[in-house]
Coordinates of C-alpha atoms and ligand atoms in Angstrom, one line a residue:
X1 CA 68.5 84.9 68.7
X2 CA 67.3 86.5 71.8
X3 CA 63.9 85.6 73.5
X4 CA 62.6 88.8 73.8
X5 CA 59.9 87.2 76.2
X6 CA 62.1 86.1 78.8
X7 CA 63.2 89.7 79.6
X8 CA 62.5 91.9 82.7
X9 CA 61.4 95.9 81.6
X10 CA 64.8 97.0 82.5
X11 CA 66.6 94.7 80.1
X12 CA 64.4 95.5 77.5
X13 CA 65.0 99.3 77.9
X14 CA 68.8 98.7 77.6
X15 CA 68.6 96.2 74.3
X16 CA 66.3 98.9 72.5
X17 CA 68.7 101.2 73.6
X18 CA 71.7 99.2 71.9
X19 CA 69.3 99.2 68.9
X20 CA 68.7 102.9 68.9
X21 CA 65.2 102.9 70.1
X22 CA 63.7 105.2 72.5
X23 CA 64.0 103.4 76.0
X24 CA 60.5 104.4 76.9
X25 CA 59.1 102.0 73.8
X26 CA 60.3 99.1 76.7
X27 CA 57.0 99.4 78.5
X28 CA 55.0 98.7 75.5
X29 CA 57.4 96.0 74.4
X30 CA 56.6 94.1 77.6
X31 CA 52.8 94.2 78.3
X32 CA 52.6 93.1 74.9
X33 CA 55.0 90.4 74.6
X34 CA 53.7 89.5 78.3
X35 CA 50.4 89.0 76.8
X36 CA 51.8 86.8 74.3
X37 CA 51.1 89.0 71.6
X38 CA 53.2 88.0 67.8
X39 CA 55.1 91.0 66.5
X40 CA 52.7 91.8 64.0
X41 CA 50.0 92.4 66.4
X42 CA 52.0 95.1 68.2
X43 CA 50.6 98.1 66.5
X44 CA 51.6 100.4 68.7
X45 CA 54.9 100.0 68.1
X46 CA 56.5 101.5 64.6
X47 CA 56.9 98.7 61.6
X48 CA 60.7 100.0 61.3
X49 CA 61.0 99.1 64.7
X50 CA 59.1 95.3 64.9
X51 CA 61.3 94.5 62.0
X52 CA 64.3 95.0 64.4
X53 CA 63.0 92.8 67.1
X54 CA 62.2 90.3 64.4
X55 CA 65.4 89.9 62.8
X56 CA 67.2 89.6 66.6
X57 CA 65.0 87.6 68.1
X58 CA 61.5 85.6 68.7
X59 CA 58.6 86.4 69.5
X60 CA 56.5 83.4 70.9
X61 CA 58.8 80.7 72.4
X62 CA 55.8 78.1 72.4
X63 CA 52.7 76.9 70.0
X64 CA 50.2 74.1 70.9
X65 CA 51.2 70.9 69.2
X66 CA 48.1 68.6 69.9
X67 CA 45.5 69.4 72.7
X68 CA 42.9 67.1 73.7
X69 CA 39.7 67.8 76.4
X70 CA 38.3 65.7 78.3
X71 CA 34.8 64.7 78.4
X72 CA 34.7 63.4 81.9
X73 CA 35.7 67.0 83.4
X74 CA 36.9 69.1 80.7
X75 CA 40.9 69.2 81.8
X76 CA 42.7 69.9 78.8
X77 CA 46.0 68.4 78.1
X78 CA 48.5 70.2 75.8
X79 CA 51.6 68.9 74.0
X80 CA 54.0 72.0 73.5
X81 CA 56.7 72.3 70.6
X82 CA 59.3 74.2 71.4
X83 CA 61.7 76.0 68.7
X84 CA 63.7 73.2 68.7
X85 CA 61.7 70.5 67.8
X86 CA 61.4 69.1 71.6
X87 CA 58.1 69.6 73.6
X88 CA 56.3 68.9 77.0
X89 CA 53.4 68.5 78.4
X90 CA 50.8 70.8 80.3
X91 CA 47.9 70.3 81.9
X92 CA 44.8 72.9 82.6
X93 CA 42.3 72.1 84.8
X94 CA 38.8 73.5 86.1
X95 CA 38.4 74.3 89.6
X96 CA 35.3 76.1 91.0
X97 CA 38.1 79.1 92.1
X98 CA 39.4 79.3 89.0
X99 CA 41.7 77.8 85.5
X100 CA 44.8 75.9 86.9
X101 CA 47.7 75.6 85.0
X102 CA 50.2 73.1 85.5
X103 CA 53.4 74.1 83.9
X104 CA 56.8 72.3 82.7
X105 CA 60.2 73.7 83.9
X106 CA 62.6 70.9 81.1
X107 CA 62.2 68.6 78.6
X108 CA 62.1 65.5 81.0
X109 CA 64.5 65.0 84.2
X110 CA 67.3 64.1 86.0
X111 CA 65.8 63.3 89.5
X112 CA 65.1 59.9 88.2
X113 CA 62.3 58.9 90.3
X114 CA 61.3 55.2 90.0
X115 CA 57.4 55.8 89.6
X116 CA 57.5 58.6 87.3
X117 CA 57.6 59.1 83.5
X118 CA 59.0 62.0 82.9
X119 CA 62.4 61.0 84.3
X120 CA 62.7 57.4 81.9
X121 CA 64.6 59.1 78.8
X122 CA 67.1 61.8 81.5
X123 CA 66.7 65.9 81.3
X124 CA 67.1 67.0 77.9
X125 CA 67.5 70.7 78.5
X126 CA 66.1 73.3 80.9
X127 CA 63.3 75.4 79.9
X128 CA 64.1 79.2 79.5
X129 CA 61.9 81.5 81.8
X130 CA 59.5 82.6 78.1
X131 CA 59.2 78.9 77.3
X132 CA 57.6 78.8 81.0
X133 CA 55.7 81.9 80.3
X134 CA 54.8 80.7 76.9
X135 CA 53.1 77.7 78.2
X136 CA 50.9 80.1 80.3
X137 CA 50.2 82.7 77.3
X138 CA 49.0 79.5 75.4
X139 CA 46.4 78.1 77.7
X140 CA 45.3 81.4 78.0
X141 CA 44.2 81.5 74.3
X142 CA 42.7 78.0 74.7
X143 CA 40.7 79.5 77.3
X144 CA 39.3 82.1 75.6
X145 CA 37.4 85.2 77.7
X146 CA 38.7 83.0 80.7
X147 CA 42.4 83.2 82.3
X148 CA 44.9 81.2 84.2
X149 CA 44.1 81.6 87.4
X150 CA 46.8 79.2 89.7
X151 CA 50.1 77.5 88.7
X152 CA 51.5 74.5 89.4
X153 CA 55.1 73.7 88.6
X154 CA 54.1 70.2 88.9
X155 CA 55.3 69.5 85.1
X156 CA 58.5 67.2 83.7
X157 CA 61.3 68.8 85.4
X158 CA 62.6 69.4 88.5
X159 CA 61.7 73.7 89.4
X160 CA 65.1 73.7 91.8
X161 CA 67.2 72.3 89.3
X162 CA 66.7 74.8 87.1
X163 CA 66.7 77.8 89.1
X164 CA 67.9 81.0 87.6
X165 CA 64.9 80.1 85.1
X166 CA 62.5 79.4 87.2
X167 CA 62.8 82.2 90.0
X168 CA 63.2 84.6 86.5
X169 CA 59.6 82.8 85.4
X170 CA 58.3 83.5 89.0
X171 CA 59.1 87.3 89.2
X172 CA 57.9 87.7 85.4
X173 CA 54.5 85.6 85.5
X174 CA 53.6 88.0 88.7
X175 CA 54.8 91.0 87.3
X176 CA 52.0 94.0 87.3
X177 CA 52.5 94.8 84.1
X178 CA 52.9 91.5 82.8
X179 CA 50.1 88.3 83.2
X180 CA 49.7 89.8 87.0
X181 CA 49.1 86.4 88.5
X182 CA 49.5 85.9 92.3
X183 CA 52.5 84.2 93.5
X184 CA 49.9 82.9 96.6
X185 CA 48.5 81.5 93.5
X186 CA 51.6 79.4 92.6
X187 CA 53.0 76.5 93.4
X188 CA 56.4 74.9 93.2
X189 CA 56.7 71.4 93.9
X190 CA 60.2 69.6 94.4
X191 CA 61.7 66.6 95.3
X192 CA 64.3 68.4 97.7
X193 CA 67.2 70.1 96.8
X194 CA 67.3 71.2 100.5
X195 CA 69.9 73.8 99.8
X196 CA 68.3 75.4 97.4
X197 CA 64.9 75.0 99.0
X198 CA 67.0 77.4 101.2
X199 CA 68.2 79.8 98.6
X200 CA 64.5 80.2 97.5
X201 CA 63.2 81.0 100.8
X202 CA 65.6 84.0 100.2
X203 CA 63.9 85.4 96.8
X204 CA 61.3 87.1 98.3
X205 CA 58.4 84.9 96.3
X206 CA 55.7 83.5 98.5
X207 CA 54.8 80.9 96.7
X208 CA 53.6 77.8 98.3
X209 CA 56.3 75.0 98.4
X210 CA 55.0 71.3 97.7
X211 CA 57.5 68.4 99.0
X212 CA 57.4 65.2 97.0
X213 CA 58.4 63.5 99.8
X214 CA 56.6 59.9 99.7
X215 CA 58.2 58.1 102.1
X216 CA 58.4 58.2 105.6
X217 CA 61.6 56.8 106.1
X218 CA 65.0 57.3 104.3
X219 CA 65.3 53.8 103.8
X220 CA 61.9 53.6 101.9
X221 CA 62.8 56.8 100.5
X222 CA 65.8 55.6 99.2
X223 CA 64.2 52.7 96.9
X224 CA 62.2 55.4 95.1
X225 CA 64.1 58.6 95.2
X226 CA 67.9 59.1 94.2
X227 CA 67.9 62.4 95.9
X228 CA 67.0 60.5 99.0
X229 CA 71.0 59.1 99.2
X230 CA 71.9 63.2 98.8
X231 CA 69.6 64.5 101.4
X232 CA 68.0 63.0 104.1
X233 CA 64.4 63.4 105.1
X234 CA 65.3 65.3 107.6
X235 CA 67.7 68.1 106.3
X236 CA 65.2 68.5 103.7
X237 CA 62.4 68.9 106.2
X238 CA 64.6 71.6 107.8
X239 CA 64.8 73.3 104.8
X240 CA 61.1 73.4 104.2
X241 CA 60.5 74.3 107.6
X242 CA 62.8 77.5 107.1
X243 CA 60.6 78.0 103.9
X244 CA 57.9 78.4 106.3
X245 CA 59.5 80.6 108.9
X246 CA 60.7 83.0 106.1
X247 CA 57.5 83.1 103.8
X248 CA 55.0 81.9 106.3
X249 CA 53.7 79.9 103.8
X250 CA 52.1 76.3 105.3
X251 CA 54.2 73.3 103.1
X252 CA 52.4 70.9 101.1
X253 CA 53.7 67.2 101.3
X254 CA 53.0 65.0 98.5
X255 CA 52.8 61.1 98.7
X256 CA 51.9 58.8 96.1
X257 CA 50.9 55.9 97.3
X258 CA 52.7 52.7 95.7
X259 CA 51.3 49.5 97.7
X260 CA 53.6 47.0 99.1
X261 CA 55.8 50.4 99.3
X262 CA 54.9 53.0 101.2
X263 CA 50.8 52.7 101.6
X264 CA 50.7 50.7 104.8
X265 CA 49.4 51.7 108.6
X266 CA 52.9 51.0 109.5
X267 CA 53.6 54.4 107.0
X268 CA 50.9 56.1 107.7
X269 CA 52.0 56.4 111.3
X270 CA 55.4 56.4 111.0
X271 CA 54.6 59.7 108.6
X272 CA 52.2 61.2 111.4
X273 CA 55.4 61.0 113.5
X274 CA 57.3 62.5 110.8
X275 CA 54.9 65.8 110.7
X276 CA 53.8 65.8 114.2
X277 CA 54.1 69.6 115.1
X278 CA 54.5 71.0 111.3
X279 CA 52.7 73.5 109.8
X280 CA 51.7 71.4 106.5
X281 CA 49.3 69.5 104.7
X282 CA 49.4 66.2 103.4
X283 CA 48.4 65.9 99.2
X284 CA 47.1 62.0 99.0
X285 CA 48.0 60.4 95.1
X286 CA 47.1 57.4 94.2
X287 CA 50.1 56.3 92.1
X288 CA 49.0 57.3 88.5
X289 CA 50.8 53.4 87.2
X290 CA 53.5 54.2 84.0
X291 CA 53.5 51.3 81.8
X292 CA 57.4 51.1 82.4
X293 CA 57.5 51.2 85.8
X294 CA 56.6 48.0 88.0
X295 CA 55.3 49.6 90.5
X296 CA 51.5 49.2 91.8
X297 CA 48.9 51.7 92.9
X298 CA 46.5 50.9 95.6
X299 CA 42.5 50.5 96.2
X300 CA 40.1 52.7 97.1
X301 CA 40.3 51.3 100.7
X302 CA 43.6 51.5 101.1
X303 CA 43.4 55.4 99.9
X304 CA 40.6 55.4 102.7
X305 CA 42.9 53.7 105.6
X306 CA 46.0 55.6 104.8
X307 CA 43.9 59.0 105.0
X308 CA 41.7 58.1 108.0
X309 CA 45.0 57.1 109.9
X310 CA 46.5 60.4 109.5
X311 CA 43.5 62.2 110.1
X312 CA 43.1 60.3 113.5
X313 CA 46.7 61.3 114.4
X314 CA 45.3 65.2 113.8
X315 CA 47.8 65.4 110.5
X316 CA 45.8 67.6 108.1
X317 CA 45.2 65.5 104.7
X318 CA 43.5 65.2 101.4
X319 CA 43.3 63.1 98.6
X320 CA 44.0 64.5 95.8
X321 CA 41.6 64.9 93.0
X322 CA 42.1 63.0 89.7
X323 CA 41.8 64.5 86.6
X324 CA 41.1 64.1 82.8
X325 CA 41.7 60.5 83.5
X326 CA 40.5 59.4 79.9
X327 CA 43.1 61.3 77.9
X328 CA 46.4 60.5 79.5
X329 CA 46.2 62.9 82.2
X330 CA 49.2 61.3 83.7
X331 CA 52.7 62.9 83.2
X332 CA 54.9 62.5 80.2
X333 CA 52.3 60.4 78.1
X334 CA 51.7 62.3 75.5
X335 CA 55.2 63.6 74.9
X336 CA 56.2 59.5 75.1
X337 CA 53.7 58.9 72.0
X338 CA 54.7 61.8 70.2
X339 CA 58.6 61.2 70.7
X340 CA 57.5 58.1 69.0
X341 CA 56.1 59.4 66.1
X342 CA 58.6 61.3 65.3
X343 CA 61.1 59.0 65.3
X344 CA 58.9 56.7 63.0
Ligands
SAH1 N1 60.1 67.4 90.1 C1 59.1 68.0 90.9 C2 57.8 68.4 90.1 C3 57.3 67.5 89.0 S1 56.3 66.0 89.4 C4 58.8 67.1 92.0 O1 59.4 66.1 92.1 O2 58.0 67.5 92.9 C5 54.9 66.5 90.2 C6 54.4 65.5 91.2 O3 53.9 64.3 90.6 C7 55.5 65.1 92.2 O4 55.0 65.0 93.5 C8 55.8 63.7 91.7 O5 56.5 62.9 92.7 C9 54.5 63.2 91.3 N2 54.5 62.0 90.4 C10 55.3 61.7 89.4 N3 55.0 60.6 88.8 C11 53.9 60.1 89.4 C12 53.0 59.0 89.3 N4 53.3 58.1 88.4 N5 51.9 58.9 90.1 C13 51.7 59.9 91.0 N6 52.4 61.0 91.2 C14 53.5 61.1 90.4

């Protein structure tokens, strides 16, 4: 079956062509199926012919399992199905410029991060460029008159390890005929494939590049990351740095901070040294704690210590925002419970 979704206008105009079709019908085909529009709704289009692209392929990749809103802050959390009976999680949230999605790019990971759920059961299977887009179509119907405004591949998954599907997802999501959202709008967070943090700086897609870097040092790094024993902090700063040169697009550094870990003074200088001179920004978390795990977040003070240090050493920093805390905001919750279910 072929995911119609998933395909740029010029590969549409050659598969209608293969079905006898007159090329031009391609246009049509994608601003509908862009929209997320079902077959039946695409009434400008012959019936002959939406039987065709109903017997070779699909037409909606994803459908909202369970969705549940928050009453703290409205941030809706979605569980996806898939058309193979997995799913994963998004996340849409309100911010005063505008609906932010935040999108998965697999069903769960092989990073294997020690504070993070997604990763505990490996990477299932890389999500196809329409399941990606079909994620987006779908929050757009939760939101009604409103639209997704900003993206986030902040999901399960690791973007750079699946990255035909994700620079496929980039170029379609932003297409002007398509959903039309800004790529300045999207961002892609990895841990740090270094080299391919290199190849993307090559695509031509601004979007703004988030490190998960967390650590400082490679020794600390190494007792949370795996990738840290691939690359070190440094080639991967490199990387990011040639990101910037090539895109001119200021990085975003994430660190979570796990106490006894990585929260200290000692760390929060140590990263200050790290950055000193780099155009970036420093993204806050306190650790969102994963029942699994044995790792612990931090108070508010130390939140307030680790950020006032930085800010003293003129490293630009924020915390970051929680959200929908009362229903399992946190990553890979929901899709844990549900994996359960089914099973049951
Ligand atoms: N694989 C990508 C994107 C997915 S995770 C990456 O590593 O960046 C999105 C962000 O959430 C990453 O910065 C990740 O390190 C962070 N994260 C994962 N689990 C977390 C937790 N339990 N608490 C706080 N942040 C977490």
């Amino acid at each position: 079956m072929r995911e119609w979704m998933g395909m740029y206008p010029e590969e549409l105009k050659q598969a209608l062509t293969q079905l006898g079709e007159k090329p031009f019908r391609a246009g049509q085909l994608f601003q509908w199926l862009q929209k997320g529009a079902s077959f039946d709704e695409m009434t400008n289009l012959s019936k002959d012919l939406r039987e065709k692209l109903k017997t070779e392929g699909i037409d909606r990749p994803v459908t909202v399992r369970e969705e549940r809103i928050s009453t703290i802050d409205g941030t809706r959390k979605f569980l996806f199905s898939l058309r193979d009976g997995n799913c994963v999680e998004g996340v849409l949230m309100r911010y005063h410029y505008g609906a932010t999605l935040c999108v998965s790019t697999q069903v769960g990971c092989r990073m294997g991060c020690r504070f993070c759920a997604s990763t505990l059961d490996g990477c299932v299977r890389n999500l196809t460029a329409g399941e990606m887009l079909g994620q987006v179509q779908c929050a757009n119907r939760a939101l009604g008159d409103e639209r997704v405004h900003n993206i986030v591949l902040m999901g399960s998954g690791e973007p750079l390890d699946n990255y035909e599907n994700v620079v496929r997802f980039l170029r379609l999501v932003s297409h002007e005929e398509g959903l039309n959202i800004g790529l300045r709008h999207i961002s892609l967070s990895t841990c740090g494939l270094a080299p391919k943090i290199r190849q993307f700086a090559e695509e031509g897609l601004p979007v703004t590049l988030s490190l998960s870097l967390h650590a400082p040092t490679d020794e600390i790094r190494k007792t949370i990351m795996p990738i840290a024993n691939r690359y070190s902090i440094q080639e991967t700063l490199d990387a990011c740095k040639y990101y910037l040169k090539k895109t001119g697009r200021r990085i975003v550094i994430e660190y979570a901070l796990i106490d006894g870990v990585n929260a200290g003074m000692a760390q929060a200088n140590q990263l200050a040294d790290l950055l000193r001179g780099m155009q970036c920004h420093v993204n806050v978390i306190p650790l969102n704690t994963v029942k699994e795990r044995k790792l612990n977040g931090v108070t508010e003070n130390q939140v307030k210590e680790f950020l006032s240090t930085l800010e003293k050493r003129h490293i630009s920093a924020t915390r970051r925002r929680e959200m929908g805390d009362d229903i399992e905001g946190a990553c890979g919750q929901l899709r844990k419970k549900a994996m359960q279910e089914d099973r049951a």
